[in-house]
Coordinates of C-alpha atoms and ligand atoms in Angstrom, one line a residue:
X1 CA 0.0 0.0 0.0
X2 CA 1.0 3.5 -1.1
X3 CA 2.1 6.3 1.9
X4 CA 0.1 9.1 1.6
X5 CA 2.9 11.0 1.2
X6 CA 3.9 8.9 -2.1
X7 CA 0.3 9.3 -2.8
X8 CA 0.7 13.1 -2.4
X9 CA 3.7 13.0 -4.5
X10 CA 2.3 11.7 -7.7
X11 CA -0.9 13.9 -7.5
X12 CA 2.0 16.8 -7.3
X13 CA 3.3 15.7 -10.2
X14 CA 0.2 15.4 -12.4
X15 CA -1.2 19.2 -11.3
X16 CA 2.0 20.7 -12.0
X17 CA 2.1 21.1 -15.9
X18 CA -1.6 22.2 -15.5
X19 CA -0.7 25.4 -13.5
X20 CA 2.1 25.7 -15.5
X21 CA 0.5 26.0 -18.3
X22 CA -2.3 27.8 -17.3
X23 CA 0.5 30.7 -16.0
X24 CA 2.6 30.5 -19.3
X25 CA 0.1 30.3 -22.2
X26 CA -2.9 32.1 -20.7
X27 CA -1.8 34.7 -18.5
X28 CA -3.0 37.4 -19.6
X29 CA -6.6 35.5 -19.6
X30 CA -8.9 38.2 -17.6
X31 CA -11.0 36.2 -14.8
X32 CA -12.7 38.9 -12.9
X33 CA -13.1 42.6 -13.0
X34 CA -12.5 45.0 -9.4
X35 CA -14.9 47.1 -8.6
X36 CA -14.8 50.4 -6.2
X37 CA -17.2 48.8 -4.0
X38 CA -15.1 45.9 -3.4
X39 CA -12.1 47.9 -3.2
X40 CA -13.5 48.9 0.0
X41 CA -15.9 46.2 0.4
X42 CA -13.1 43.4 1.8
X43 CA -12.8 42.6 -1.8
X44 CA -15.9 40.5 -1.6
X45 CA -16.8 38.0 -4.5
X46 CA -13.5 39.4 -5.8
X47 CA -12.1 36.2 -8.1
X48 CA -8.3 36.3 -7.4
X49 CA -7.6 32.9 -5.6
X50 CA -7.6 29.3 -6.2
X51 CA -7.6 26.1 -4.4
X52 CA -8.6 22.2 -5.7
X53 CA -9.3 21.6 -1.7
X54 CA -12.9 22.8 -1.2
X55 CA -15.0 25.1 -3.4
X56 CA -18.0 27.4 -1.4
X57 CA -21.1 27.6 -3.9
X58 CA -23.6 30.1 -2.3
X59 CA -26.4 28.4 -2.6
X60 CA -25.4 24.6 -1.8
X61 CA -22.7 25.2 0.7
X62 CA -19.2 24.2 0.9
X63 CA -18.3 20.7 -1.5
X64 CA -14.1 19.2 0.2
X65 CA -12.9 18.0 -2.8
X66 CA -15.9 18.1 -4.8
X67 CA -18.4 16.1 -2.2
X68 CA -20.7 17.5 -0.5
X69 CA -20.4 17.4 3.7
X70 CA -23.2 15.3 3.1
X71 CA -21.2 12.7 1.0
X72 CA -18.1 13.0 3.2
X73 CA -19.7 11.6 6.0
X74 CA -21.6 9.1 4.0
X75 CA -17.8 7.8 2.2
X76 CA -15.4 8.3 4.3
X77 CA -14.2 5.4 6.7
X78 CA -15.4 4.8 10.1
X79 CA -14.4 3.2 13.3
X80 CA -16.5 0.6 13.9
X81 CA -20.1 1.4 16.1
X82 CA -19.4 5.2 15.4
X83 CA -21.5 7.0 13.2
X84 CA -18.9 10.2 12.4
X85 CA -15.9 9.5 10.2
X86 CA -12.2 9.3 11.1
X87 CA -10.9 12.8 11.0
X88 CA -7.3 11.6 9.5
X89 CA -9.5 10.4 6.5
X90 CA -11.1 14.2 6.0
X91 CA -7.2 15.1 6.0
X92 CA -6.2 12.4 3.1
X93 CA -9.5 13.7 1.2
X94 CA -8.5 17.2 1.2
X95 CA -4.5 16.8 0.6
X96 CA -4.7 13.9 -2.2
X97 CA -8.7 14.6 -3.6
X98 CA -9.3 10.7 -3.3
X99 CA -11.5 8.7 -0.2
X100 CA -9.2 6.4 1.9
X101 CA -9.7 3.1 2.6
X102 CA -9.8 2.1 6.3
X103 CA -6.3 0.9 5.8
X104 CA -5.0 3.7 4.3
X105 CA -6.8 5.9 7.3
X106 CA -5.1 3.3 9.9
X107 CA -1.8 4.2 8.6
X108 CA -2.6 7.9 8.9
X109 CA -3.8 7.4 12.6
X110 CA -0.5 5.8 13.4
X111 CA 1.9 8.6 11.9
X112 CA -0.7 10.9 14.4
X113 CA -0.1 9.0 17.3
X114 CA 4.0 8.6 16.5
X115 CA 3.7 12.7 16.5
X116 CA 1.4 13.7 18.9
X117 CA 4.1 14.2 22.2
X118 CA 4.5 17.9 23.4
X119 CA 7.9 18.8 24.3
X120 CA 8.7 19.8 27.8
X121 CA 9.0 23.8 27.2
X122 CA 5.6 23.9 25.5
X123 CA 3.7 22.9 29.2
X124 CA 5.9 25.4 30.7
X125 CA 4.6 28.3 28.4
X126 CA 0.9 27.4 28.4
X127 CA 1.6 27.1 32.4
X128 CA 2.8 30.5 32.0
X129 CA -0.2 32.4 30.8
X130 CA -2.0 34.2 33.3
X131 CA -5.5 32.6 34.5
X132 CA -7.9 35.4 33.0
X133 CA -6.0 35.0 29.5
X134 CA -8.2 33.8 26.0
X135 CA -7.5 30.2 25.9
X136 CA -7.2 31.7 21.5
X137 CA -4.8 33.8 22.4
X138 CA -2.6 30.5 24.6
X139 CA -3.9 28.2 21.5
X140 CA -1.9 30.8 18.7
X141 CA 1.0 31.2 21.2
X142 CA 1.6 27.8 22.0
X143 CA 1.7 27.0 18.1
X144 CA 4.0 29.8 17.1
X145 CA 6.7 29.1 20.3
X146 CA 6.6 25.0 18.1
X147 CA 8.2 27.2 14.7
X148 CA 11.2 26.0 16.6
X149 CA 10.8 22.4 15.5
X150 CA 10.5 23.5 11.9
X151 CA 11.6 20.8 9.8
X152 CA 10.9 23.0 6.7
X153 CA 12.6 26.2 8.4
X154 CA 15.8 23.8 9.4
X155 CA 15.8 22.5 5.4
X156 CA 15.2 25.7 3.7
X157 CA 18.7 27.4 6.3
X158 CA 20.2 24.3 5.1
X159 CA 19.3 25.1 0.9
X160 CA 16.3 23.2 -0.5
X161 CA 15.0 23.8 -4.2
X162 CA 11.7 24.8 -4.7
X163 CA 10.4 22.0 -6.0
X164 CA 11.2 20.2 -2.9
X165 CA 9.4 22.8 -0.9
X166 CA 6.4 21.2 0.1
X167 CA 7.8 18.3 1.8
X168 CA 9.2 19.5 4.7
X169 CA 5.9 21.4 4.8
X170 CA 4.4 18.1 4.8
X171 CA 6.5 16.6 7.8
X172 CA 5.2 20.2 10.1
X173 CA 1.6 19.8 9.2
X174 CA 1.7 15.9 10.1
X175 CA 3.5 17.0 13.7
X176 CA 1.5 20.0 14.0
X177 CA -1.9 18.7 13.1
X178 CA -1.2 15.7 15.3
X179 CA -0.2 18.0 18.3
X180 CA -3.3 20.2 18.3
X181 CA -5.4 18.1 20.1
X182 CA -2.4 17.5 23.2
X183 CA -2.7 21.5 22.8
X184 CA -6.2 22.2 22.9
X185 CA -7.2 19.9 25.8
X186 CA -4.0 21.1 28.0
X187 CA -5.3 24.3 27.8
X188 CA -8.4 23.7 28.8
X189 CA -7.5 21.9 31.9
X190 CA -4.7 24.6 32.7
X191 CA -7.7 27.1 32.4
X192 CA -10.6 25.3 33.4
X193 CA -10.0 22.2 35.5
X194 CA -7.2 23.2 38.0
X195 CA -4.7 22.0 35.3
X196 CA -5.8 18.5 36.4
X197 CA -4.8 16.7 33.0
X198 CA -5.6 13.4 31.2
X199 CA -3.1 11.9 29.8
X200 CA -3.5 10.8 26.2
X201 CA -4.7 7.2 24.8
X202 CA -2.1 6.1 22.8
X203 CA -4.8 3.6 21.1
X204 CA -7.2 6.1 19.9
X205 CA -7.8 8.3 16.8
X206 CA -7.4 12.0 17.1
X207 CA -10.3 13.0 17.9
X208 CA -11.5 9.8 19.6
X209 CA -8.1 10.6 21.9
X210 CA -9.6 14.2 21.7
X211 CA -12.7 13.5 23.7
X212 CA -10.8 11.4 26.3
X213 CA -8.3 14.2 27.5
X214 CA -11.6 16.3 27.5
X215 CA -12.7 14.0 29.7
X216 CA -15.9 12.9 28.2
X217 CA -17.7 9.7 27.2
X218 CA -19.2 8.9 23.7
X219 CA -20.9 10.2 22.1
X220 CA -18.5 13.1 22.7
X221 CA -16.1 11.2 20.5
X222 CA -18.6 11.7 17.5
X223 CA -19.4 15.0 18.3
X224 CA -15.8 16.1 17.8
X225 CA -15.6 13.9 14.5
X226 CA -18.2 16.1 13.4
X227 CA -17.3 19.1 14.6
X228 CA -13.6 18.9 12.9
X229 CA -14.5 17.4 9.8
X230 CA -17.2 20.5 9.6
X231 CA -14.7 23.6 10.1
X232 CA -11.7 22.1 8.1
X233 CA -12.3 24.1 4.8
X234 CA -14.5 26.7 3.4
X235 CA -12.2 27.6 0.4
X236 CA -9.6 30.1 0.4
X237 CA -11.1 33.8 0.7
X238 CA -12.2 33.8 4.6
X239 CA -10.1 35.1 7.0
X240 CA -8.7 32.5 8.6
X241 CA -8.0 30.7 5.7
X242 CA -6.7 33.8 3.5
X243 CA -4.7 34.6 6.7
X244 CA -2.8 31.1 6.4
X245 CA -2.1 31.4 2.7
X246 CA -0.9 35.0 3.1
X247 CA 1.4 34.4 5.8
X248 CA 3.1 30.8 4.5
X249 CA 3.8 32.8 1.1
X250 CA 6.3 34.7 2.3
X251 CA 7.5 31.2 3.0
X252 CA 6.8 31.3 6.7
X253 CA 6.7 27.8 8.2
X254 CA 3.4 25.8 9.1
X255 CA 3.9 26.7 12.7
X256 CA 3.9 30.8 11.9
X257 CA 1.2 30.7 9.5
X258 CA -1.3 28.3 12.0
X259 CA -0.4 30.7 14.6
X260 CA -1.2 33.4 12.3
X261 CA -5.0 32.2 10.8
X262 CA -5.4 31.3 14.5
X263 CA -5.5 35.3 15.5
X264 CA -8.1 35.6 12.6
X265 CA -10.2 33.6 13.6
X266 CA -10.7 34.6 16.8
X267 CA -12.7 37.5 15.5
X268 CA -16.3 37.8 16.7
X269 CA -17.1 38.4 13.1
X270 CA -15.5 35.0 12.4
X271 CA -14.8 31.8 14.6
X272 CA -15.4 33.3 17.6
X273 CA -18.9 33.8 16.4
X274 CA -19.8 30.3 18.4
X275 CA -18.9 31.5 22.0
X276 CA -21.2 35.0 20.6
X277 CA -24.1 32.8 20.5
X278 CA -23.9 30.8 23.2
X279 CA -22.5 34.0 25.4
X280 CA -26.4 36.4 23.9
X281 CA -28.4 32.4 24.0
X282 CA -27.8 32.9 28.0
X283 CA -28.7 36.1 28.4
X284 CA -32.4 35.5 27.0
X285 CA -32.1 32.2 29.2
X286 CA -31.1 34.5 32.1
X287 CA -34.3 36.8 31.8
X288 CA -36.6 33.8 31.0
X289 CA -35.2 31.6 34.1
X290 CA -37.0 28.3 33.2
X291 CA -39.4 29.2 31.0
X292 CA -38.9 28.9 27.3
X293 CA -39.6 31.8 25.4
X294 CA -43.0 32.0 23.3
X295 CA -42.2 33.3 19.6
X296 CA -43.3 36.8 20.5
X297 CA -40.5 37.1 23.2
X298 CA -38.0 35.7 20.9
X299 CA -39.1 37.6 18.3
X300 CA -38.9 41.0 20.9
X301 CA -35.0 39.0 21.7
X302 CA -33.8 39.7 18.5
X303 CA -35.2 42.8 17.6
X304 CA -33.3 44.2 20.9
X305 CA -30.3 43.3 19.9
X306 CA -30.3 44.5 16.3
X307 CA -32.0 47.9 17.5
X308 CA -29.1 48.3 19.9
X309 CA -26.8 48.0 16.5
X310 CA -25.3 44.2 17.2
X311 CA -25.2 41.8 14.8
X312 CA -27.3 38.1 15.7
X313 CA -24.3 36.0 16.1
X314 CA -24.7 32.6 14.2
X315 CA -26.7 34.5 11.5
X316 CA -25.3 36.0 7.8
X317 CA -22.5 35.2 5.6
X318 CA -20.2 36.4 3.2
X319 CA -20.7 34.4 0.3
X320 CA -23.6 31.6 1.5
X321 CA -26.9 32.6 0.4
X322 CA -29.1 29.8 2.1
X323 CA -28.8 27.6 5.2
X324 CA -25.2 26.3 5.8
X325 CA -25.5 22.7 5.4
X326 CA -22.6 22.6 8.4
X327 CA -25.3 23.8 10.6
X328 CA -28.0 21.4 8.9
X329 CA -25.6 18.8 9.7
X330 CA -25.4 19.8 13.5
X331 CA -28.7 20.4 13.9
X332 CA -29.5 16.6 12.6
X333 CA -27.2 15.2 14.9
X334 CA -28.9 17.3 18.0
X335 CA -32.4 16.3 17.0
X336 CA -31.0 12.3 17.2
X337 CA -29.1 13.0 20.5
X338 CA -30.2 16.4 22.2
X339 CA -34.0 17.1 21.0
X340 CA -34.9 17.6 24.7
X341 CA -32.0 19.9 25.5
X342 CA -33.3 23.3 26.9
X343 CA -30.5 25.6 24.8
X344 CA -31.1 23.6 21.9
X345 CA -35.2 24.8 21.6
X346 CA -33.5 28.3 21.9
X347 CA -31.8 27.6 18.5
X348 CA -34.5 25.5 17.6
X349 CA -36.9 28.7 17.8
X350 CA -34.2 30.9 16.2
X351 CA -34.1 29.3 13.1
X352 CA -37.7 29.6 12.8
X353 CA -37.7 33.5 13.9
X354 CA -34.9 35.3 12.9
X355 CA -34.9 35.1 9.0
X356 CA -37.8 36.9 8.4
X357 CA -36.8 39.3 11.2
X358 CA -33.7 39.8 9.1
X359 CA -35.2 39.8 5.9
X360 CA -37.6 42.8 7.2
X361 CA -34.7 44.2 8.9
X362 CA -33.2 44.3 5.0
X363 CA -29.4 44.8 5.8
X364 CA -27.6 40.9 6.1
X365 CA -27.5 39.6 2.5
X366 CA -28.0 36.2 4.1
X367 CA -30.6 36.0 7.0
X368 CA -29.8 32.1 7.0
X369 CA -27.8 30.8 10.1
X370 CA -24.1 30.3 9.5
X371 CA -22.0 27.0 11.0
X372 CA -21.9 28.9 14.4
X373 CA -24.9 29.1 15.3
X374 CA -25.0 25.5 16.6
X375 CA -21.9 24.5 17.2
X376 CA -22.0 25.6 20.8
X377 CA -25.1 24.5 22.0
X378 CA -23.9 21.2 21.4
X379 CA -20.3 21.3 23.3
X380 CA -22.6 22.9 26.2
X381 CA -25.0 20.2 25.9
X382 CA -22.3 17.4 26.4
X383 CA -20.7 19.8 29.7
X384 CA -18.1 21.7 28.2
X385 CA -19.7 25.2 29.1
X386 CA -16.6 27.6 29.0
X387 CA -18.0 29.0 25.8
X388 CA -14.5 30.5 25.6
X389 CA -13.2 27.9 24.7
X390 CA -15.2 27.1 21.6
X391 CA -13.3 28.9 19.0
X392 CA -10.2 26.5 19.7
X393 CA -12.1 23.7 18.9
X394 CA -12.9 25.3 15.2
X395 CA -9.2 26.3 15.1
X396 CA -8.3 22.0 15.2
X397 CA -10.4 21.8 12.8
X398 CA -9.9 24.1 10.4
X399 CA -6.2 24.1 10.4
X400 CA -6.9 20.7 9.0
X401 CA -7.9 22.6 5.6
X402 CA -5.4 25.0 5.5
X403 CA -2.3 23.3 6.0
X404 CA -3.4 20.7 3.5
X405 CA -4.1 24.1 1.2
X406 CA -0.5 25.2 2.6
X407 CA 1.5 22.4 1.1
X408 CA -0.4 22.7 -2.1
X409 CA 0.5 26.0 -2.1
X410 CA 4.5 25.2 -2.2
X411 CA 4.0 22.0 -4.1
X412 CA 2.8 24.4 -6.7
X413 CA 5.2 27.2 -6.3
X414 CA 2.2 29.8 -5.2
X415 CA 3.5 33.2 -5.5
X416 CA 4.3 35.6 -2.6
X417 CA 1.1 37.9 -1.9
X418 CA 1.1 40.9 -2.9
X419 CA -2.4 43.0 -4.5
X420 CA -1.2 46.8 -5.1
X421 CA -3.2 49.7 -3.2
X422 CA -4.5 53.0 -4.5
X423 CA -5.1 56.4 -2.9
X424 CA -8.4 57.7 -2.5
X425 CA -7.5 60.6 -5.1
X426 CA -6.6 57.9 -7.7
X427 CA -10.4 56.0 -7.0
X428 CA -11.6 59.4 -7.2
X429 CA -10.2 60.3 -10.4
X430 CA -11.3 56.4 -11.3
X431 CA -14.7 57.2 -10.4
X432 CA -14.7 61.0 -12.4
X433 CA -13.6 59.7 -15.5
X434 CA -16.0 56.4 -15.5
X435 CA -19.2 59.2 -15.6
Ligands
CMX501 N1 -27.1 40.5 12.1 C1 -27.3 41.8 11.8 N2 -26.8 42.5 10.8 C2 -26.1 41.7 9.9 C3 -26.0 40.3 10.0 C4 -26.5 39.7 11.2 N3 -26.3 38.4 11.5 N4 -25.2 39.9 9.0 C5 -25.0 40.9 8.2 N5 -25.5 42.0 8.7 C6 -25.4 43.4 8.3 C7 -23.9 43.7 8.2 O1 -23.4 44.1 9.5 C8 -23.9 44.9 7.2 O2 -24.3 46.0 7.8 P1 -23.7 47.5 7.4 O3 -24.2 47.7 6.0 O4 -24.3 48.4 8.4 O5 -22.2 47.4 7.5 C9 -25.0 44.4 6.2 O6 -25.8 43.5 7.0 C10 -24.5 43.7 5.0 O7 -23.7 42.7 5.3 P2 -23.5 41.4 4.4 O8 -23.0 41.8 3.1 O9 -24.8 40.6 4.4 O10 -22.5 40.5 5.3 P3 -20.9 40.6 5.3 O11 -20.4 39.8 4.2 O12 -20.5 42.0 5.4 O13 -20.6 39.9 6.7 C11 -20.7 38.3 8.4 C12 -20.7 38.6 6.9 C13 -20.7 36.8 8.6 C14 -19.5 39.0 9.0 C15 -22.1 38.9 8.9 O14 -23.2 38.2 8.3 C16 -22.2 38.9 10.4 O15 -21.7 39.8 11.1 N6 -22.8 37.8 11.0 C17 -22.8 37.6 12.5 C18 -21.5 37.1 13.0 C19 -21.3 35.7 12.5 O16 -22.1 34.8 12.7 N7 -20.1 35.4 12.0 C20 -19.7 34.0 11.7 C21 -19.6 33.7 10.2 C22 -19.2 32.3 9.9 C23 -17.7 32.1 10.3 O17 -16.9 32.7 9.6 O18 -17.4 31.5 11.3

């Protein structure tokens, strides 16, 4: 059986002459046009990157390697009696495009395991941070102080061509990837549990071995299967994933640019949109006490909020246009195991109300709830209630997409970043001559 790194190798190989091509003999091809709008706009729906990993259509959702979430779940391999996937297999489908066997997953799951020890130092820093400090702002730190076990920064000192670039790259993401987890669930028992720790199972899967140093029981195994295959990629325009691609292309190492997309999303207009809902979902539960709220009083909820110019967390998107099926997917995994769950019926309700709130409201372009909006309730549900903490689990998974993204970028000798800026005067003398 092929490694997936042999596997990687040959795919490299066979997508090189395309973007070779495509560079040398249609250049000068014009894809998209700029607008002033998007100048300013955050260069929204602007056309100017590309990535084979995951493509976000706005009405259908996000497709990893041309399946839909829905098909990912349904293909990929699972452990036996579990009903999510393997999250080493969502890695092999986004690096090599093609669904692992169980065997091949197995072999993934060991290279994880051979890579998942912290060193020493890395305790001592976390240990370092004081109490009151955003376990995001620990999980970025504790990645970046790892650039020091660069393979790819030790290689590319040492002179490395470029072609050879993205293995090294390869040999961080594998020890970085398999480290998050160690990270993560450290943190949360430095911040949360009197830095009582559980010590990893060296016979699990990542995020079966996840659930355990969290301290929980199935299905809380499942539920972070789920929650990292979910987050790993949603192409390459939002921030955390533009953040990663920006960085590395300067040829920062895996360690740097993970550390970096890390920072992005821990925006409230991003990731850290999951604790927002779950931090404004028990402040209604605080007013109500134990009553559930009618529709009216929801509907008076949300109007509050957006009248006192907030946003409703979990609600709106950039390019999606209808329902994310990542929150689709949650919510049918919380009507199998949670239906009864009190915060639940809060987002149960909110789904119903707030769309047509929105849509009268006439600002968000998408009144549809986003990934975020149930992400939460289900960690509470299963007892992990420092909503805090939520964002890192998105960052596990989502670093997942974009280091897979990151080594395609060297394999393919992606350019440095580098989009030219105007003065206002200039879009000014733009916008007089276009009348
Ligand atoms: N509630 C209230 N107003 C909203 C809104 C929401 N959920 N979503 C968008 N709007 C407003 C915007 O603030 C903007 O207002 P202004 O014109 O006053 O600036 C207007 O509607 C137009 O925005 P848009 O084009 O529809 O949305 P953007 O592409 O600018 O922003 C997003 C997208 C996600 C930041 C926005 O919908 C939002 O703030 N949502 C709430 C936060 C959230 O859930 N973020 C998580 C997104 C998923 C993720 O990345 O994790």
């Amino acid at each position: 059986m092929k490694t997936l790194k042999d596997k990687l190798r040959e795919k490299i190989e066979e997508a090189r002459p395309r973007t070779k091509r495509l560079i040398k003999e249609f250049g000068d091809v014009v894809v998209d046009k700029v607008t002033i709008a998007q100048v300013f706009g955050g260069m929204r729906g602007l056309k100017c990157l590309v990535t084979d990993i995951s493509y976000l259509d706005p009405m259908e959702g996000i497709r990893y390697r041309g399946y839909t979430l829905k098909e990912v779940f349904e293909k990929l391999p699972k452990i036996e009696g579990n009903d999510m996937p393997y999250v080493e297999g969502a890695f092999y489908l986004l690096l090599t495009g093609e669904i692992p066997t169980k065997e091949e997953v197995c072999l993934l799951v060991d290279e994880f395991r051979k890579r998942r020890i912290l060193p020493r130092y890395l305790y001592d820093i976390i240990d370092s941070f004081p109490q009151d400090s955003h376990p995001m702002t620990i999980f970025s730190a504790a990645i970046l102080t790892l650039h020091r076990e660069s393979f790819f920064t030790r290689k590319y000192n040492a002179g490395i061509s470029k072609m050879d670039y993205w293995e090294p790259t390869y040999e961080d993401t594998l020890n970085l990837l398999a480290k998050l987890p160690e990270i993560a669930s450290y943190i949360y028992a430095k911040l949360y549990r009197g830095g009582n720790r559980i010590i990893s199972d060296p016979n699990l899967d990542m995020a079966g071995n996840f659930a355990h140093m969290m301290g929980k029981e199935s299905p809380y195994d499942d539920v972070s299967r789920l929650h990292f295959i979910i987050h790993a990629d949603h192409e390459s325009g939002n921030i955390s994933a533009h953040t990663g691609h920006l960085v590395a292309s300067s040829l920062s190492d895996i360690y740097q640019s993970i550390s970096a997309m890390i920072n992005g999303l821990a925006g409230p207009l991003h990731g850290l949109a999951n604790q927002e809902v779950l931090r404004w979902l028990l402040s209604m539960k605080d007013k109500m006490g134990d009553n559930l709220p009618s529709e009216n009083e929801m509907k008076q909820f949300v109007w509050d909020t957006l009248n006192s110019g907030q946003v409703i967390p979990g609600y709106g998107h950039a390019v999606l246009r209808k329902t994310d099926p990542r929150y689709a997917l949650q919510r049918e995994f919380s009507l199998k195991h949670m239906a009864n769950d009190d915060l639940f019926k809060y987002v149960d309700l909110l789904y119903k109300v707030v769309p047509p709130i929105l849509q009268e409201h006439g600002k968000a372009k998408n009144p549809w709830p986003n990934v975020d909006a149930q992400s939460g309730v289900i960690q509470w549900h299963y007892g992990v209630k420092e909503y805090d903490f939520y964002t890192v689990l998105f960052g596990i998974g989502r670093s997942i997409g974009i280091t897979a993204n990151l080594i395609w970028d060297r394999a393919l000798g992606y350019s440095l970043e580098r989009p030219k800026s105007l003065t206002t005067d200039m879009l000014e003398k733009i916008a007089n001559a276009s009348k």
